[in-house]
Tab-separated table of C-alpha atoms in Angstrom:
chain	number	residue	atom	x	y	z
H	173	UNK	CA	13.125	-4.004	13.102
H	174	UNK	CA	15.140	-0.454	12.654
H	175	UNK	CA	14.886	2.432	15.384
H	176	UNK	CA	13.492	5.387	13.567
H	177	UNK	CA	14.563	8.717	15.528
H	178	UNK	CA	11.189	10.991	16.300
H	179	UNK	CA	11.678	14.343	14.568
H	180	UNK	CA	9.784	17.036	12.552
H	181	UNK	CA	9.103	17.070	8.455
H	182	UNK	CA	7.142	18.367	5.806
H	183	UNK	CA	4.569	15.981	4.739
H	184	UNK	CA	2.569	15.727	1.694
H	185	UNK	CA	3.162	17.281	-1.388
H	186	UNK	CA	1.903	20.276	-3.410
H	187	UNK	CA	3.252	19.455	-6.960
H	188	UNK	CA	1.156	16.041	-7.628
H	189	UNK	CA	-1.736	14.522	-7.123
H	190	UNK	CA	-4.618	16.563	-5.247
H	191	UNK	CA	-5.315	14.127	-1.961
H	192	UNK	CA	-1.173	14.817	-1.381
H	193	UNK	CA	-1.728	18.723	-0.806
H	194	UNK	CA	-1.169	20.965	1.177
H	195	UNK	CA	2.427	20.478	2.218
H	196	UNK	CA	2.252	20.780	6.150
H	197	UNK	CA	4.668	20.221	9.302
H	198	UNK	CA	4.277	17.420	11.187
H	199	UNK	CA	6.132	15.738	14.404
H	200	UNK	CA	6.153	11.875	14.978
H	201	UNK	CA	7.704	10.461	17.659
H	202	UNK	CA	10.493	7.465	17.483
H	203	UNK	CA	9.492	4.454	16.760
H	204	UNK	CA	10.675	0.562	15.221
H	205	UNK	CA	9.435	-0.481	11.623
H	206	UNK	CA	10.393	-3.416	9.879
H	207	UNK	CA	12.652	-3.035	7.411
H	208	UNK	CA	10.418	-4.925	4.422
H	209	UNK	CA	6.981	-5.928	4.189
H	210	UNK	CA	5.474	-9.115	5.476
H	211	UNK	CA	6.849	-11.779	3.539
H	212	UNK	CA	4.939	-14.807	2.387
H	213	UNK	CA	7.003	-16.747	4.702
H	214	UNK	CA	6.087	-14.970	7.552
H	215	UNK	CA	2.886	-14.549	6.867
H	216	UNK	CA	2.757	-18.738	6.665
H	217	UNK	CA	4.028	-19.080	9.905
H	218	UNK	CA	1.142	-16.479	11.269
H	219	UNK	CA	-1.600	-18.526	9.516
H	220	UNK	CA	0.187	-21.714	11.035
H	221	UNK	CA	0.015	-20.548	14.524
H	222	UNK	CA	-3.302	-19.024	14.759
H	223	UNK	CA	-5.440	-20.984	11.884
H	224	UNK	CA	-6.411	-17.329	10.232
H	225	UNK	CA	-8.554	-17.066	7.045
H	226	UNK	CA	-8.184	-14.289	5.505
H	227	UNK	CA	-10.709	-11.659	4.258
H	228	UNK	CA	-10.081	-13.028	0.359
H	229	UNK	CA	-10.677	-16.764	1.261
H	230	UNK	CA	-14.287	-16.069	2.631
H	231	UNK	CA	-17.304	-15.668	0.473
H	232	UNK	CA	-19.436	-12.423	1.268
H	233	UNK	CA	-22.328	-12.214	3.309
H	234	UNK	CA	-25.200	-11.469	1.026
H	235	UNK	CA	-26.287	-9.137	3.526
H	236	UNK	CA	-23.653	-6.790	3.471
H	237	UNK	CA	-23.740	-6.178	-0.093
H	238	UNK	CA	-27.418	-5.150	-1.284
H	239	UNK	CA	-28.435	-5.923	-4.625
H	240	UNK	CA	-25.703	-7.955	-5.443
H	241	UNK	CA	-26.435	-11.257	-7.647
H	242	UNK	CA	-25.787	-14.086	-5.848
H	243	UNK	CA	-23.966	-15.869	-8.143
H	244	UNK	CA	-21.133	-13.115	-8.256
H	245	UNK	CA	-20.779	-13.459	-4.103
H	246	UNK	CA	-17.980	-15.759	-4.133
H	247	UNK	CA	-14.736	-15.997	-2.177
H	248	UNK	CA	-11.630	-14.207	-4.097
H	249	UNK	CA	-9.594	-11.041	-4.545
H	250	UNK	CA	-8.820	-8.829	-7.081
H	251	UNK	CA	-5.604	-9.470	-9.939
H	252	UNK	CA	-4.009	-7.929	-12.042
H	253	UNK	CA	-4.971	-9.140	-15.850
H	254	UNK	CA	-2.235	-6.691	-18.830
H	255	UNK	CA	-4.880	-6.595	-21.219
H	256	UNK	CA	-2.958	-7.108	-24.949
H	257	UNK	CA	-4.849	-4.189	-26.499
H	258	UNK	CA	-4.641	-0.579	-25.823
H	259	UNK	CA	-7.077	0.754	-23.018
H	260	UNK	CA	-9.254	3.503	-21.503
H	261	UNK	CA	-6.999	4.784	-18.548
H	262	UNK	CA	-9.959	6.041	-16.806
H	263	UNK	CA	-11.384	2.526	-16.718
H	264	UNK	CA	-9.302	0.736	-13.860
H	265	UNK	CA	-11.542	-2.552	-14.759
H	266	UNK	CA	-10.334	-2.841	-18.207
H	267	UNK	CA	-6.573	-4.673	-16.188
H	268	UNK	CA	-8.420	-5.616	-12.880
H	269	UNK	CA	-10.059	-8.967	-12.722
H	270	UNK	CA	-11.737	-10.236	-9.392
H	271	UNK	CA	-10.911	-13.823	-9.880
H	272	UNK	CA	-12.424	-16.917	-7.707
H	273	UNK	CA	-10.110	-18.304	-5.338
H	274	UNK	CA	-7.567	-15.733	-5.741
H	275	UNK	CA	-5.848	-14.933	-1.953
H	276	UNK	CA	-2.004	-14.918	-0.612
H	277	UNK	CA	-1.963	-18.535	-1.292
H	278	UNK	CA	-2.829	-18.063	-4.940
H	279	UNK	CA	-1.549	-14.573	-5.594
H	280	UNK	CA	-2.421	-14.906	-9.489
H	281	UNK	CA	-5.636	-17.020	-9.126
H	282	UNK	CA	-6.434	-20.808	-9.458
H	283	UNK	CA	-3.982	-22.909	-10.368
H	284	UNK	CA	-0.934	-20.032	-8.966
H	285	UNK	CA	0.911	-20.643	-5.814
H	286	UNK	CA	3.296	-19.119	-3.323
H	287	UNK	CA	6.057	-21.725	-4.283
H	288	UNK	CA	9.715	-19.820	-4.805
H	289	UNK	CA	8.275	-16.734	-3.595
H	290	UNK	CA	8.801	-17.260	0.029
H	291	UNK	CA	10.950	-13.796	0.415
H	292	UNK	CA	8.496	-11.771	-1.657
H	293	UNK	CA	5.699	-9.689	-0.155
H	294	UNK	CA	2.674	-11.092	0.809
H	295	UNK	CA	-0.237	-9.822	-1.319
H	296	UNK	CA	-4.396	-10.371	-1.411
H	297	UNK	CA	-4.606	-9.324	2.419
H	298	UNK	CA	-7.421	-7.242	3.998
H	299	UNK	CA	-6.935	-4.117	6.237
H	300	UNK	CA	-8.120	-6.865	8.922
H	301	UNK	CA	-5.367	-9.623	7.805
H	302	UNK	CA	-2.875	-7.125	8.387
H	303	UNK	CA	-3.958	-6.133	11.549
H	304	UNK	CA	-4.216	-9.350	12.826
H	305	UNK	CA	-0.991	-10.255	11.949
H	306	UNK	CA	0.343	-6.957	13.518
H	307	UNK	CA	-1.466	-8.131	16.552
H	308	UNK	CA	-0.199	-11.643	16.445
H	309	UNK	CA	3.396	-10.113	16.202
H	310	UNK	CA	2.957	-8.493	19.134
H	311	UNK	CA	2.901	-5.128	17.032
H	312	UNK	CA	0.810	-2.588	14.954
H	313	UNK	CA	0.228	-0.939	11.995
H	314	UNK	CA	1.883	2.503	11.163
H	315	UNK	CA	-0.149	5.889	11.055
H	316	UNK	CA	0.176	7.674	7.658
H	317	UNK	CA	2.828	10.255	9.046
H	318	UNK	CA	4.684	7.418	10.674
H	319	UNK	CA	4.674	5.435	7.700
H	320	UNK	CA	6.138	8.816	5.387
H	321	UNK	CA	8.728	9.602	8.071
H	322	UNK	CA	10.408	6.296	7.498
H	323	UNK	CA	10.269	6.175	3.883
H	324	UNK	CA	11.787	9.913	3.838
H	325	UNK	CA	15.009	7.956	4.957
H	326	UNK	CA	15.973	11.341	6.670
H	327	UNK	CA	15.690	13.385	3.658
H	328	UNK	CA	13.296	15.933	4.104
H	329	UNK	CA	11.308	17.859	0.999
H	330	UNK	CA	12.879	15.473	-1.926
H	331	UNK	CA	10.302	13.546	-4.510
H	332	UNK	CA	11.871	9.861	-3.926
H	333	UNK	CA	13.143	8.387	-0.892
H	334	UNK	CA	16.046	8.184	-2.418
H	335	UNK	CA	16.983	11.723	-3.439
H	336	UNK	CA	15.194	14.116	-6.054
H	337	UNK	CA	16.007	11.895	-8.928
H	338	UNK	CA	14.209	8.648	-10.035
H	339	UNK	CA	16.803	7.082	-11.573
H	340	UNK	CA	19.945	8.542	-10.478
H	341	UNK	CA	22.873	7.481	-13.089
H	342	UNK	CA	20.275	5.568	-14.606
H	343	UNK	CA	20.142	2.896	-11.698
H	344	UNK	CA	16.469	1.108	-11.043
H	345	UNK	CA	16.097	2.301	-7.342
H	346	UNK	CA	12.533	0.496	-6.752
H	347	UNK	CA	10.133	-2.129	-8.359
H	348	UNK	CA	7.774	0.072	-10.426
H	349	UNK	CA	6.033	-0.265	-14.037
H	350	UNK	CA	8.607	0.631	-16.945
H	351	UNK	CA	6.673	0.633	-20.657
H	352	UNK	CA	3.090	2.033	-21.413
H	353	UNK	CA	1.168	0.526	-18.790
H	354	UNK	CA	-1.337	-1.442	-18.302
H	355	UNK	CA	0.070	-3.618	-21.248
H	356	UNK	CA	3.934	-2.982	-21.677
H	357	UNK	CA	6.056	-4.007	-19.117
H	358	UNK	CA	9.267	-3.764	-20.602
H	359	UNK	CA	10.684	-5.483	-17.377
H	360	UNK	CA	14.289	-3.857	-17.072
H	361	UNK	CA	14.518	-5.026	-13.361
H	362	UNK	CA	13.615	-8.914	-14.611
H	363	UNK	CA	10.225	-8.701	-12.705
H	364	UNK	CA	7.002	-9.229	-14.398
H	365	UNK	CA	5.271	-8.729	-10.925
H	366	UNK	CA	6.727	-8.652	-7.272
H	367	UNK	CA	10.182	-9.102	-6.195
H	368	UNK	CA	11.605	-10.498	-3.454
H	369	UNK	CA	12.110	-7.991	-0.508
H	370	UNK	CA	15.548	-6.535	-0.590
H	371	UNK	CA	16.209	-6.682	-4.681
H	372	UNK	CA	16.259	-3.063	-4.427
H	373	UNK	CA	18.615	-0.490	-2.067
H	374	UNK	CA	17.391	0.461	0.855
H	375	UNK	CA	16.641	4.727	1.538
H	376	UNK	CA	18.595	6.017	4.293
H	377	UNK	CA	17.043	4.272	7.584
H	378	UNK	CA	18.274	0.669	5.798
H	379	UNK	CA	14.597	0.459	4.990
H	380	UNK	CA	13.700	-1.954	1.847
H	381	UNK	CA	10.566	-1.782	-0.476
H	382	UNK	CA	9.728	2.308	1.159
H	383	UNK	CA	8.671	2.762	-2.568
H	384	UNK	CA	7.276	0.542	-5.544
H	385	UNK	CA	6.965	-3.276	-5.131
H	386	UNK	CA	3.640	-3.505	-3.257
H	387	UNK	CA	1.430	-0.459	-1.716
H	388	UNK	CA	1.676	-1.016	2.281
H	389	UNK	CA	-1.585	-0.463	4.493
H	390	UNK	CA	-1.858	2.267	7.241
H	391	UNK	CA	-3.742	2.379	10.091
H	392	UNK	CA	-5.532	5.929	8.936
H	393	UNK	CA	-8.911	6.820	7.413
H	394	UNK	CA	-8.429	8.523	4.206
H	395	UNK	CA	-9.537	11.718	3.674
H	396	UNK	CA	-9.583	14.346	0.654
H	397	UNK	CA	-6.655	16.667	1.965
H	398	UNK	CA	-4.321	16.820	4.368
H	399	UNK	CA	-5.098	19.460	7.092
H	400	UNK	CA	-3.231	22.881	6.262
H	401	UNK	CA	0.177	24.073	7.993
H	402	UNK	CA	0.110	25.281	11.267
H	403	UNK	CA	0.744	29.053	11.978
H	404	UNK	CA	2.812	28.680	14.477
H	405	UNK	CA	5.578	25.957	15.228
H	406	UNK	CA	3.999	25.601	18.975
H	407	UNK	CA	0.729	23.685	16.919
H	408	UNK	CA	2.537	21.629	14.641
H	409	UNK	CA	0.370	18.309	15.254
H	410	UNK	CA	2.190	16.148	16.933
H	411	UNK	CA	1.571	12.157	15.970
H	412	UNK	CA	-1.684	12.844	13.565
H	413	UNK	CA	-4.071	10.667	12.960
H	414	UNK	CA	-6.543	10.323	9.991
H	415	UNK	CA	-9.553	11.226	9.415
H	416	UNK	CA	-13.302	9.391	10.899
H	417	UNK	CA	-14.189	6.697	9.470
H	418	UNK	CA	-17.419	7.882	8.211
H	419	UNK	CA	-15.364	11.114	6.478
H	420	UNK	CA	-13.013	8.240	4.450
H	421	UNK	CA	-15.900	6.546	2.583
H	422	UNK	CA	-15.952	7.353	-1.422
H	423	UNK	CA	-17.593	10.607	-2.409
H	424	UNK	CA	-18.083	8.751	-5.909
H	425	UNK	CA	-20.024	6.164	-4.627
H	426	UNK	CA	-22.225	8.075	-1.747
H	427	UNK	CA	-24.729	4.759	-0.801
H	428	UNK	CA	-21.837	2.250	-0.433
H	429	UNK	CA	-20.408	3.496	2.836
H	430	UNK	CA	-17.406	1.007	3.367
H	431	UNK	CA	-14.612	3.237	5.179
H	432	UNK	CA	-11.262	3.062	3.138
H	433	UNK	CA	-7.559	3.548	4.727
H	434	UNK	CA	-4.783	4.863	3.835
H	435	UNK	CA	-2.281	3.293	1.306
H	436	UNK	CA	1.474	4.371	0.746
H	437	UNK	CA	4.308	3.993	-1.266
H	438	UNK	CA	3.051	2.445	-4.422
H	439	UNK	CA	3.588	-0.620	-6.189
H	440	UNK	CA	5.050	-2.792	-9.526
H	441	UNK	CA	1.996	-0.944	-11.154
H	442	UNK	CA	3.180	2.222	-10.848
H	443	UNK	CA	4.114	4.106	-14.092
H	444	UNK	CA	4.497	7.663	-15.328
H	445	UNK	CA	1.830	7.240	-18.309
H	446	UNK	CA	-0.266	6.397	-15.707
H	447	UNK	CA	0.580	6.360	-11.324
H	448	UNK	CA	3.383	8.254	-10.587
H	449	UNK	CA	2.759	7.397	-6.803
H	450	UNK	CA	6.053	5.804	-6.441
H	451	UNK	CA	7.176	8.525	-4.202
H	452	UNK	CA	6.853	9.198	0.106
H	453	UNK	CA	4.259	11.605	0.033
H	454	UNK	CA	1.534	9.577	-2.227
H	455	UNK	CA	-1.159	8.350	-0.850
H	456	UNK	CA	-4.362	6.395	-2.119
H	457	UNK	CA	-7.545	5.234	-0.262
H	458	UNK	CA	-8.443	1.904	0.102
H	459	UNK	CA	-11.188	0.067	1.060
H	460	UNK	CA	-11.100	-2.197	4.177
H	461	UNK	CA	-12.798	-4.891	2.345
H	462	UNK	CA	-10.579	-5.403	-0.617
H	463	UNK	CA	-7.565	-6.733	-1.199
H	464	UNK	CA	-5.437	-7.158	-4.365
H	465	UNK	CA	-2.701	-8.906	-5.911
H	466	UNK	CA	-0.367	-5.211	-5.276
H	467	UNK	CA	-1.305	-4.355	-1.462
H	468	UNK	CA	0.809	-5.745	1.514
H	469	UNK	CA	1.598	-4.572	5.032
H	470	UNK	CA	5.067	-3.784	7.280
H	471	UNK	CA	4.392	-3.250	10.843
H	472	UNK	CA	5.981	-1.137	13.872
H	473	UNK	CA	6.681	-0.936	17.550
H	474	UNK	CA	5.874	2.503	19.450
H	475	UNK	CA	8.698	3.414	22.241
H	476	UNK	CA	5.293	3.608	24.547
H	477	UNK	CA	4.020	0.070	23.733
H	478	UNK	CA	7.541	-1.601	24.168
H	479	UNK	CA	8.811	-0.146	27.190
């Protein structure tokens, strides 16, 4: 794990996507995060030890989803399917396909494995599989603000976490989408999906995979906004925490109420034509009952809990 020093920043964004805005001061104290996501092979060696099945291996209860045919209420996960045609980009299930059987173990579906991917994130896990690995670890989940700090690398108020360009010289600085996505992936990096942690420089804590590869859980409730600056630097909010949970369900779809958290940093599927949430102040909401073939975890350690 790395030492991140406690400090104030600017979080959020005003120049991108609404949910980012308004910039606003915040102060998080030091903590440890580990320098990658969870990797497959760690992940193996939590399900090893404590027999877990995750959220993706175990078919719904008919009782939490309403109306739902009961044919469709099977065990699986969600992948990632390039369609071969041009698309809608306002229809996300036009290159999302939730497949039977699909989990960490079978990242693409039946008939996929983990094999050779041992250093690559682990994908198709819950908000609860992470968490119980963070547990199991003897660790937890980062808050949103603790989760930006890091990937800032030190550098506060630029786009990437590497600086203000994306590709300075022209050098690939993260695992994103390069071609019209969803069905051009002109693959300049040599990945068609993830890549093994570490492929791609660290930002300026020595932290890998901050940005692109897979989208990382938090442990915050999503909410619309960020809460605006404070007048005065004596009520900058010190450590913030999310929203309720009831406030972080969709607004889109008012009579599911599944609470969503927090997602950062953005994933292979990011691309300009379409995500351009490859940078430390996105953020996306998530529901706690999916998972997908783009989503892992990283955990930390909080100076409180390890002294």
């Amino acid at each position: 794990m790395t030492w991140i020093p406690g400090g104030t920043f600017r979080m959020g964004s005003d120049n991108h996507y609404p949910e980012e805005a308004p910039v606003h001061r915040v102060t998080v104290d030091g903590f440890w995060i580990d320098k990658a996501p969870v990797t497959n092979r760690q992940f193996s060696e939590f399900v090893r030890a404590t027999e877990h099945v995750t959220f993706a291996e175990i078919p719904p209860d008919p009782k939490d989803y309403p109306g739902a045919l009961p044919h469709m209420l099977y065990a699986g996960s969600l992948v990632f399917t390039p369609p071969s045609r041009p698309v809608d980009l306002r229809n996300w299930g036009e290159w999302w396909r939730f497949l039977k059987s699909a989990d960490w173990r079978h990242p693409y579906g039946p008939g996929s494995d983990i094999d050779g991917l041992d250093d690559h994130p682990v994908v198709h896990v819950a908000h609860a599989d992470a968490a119980a690995y963070a547990q199991w670890a003897g660790k937890e989940l980062p808050t949103e603000s603790e989760w930006e700090f890091a990937a800032r690398g030190g550098l506060d108020g630029v786009e990437y976490a590497w600086g203000d360009e994306f590709q300075p010289d022209g050098k690939l600085m993260a695992n994103t989408w390069h071609g019209e996505f969803p069905r051009e992936n002109l693959k300049p990096d040599g990945f068609e999906r993830t890549s093994p942690v570490g492929a791609f420089p660290p930002n300026g804590y020595g932290l890998y995979d901050m940005i692109g590869n897979t989208w990382e859980w938090t442990d915050d409730w999503f909410s619309q906004k960020h809460r605006p600056d404070a007048q005065k630097a004596c009520c900058i909010p010190q450590n913030p925490r999310g929203a309720r949970a009831d406030e972080s369900y969709d607004p889109c779809q008012p009579a599911i109420k599944i609470p969503r958290k927090v997602i950062k940093g953005g994933s292979h599927l990011c691309a300009p034509n379409y995500c351009r949430r490859y940078r430390p102040a996105a953020r996306h909401a998530e529901a706690v009952d999916t998972s997908t073939s783009h989503l892992g975890f990283r955990c930390v350690v909080r100076k409180a809990a390890a002294s």
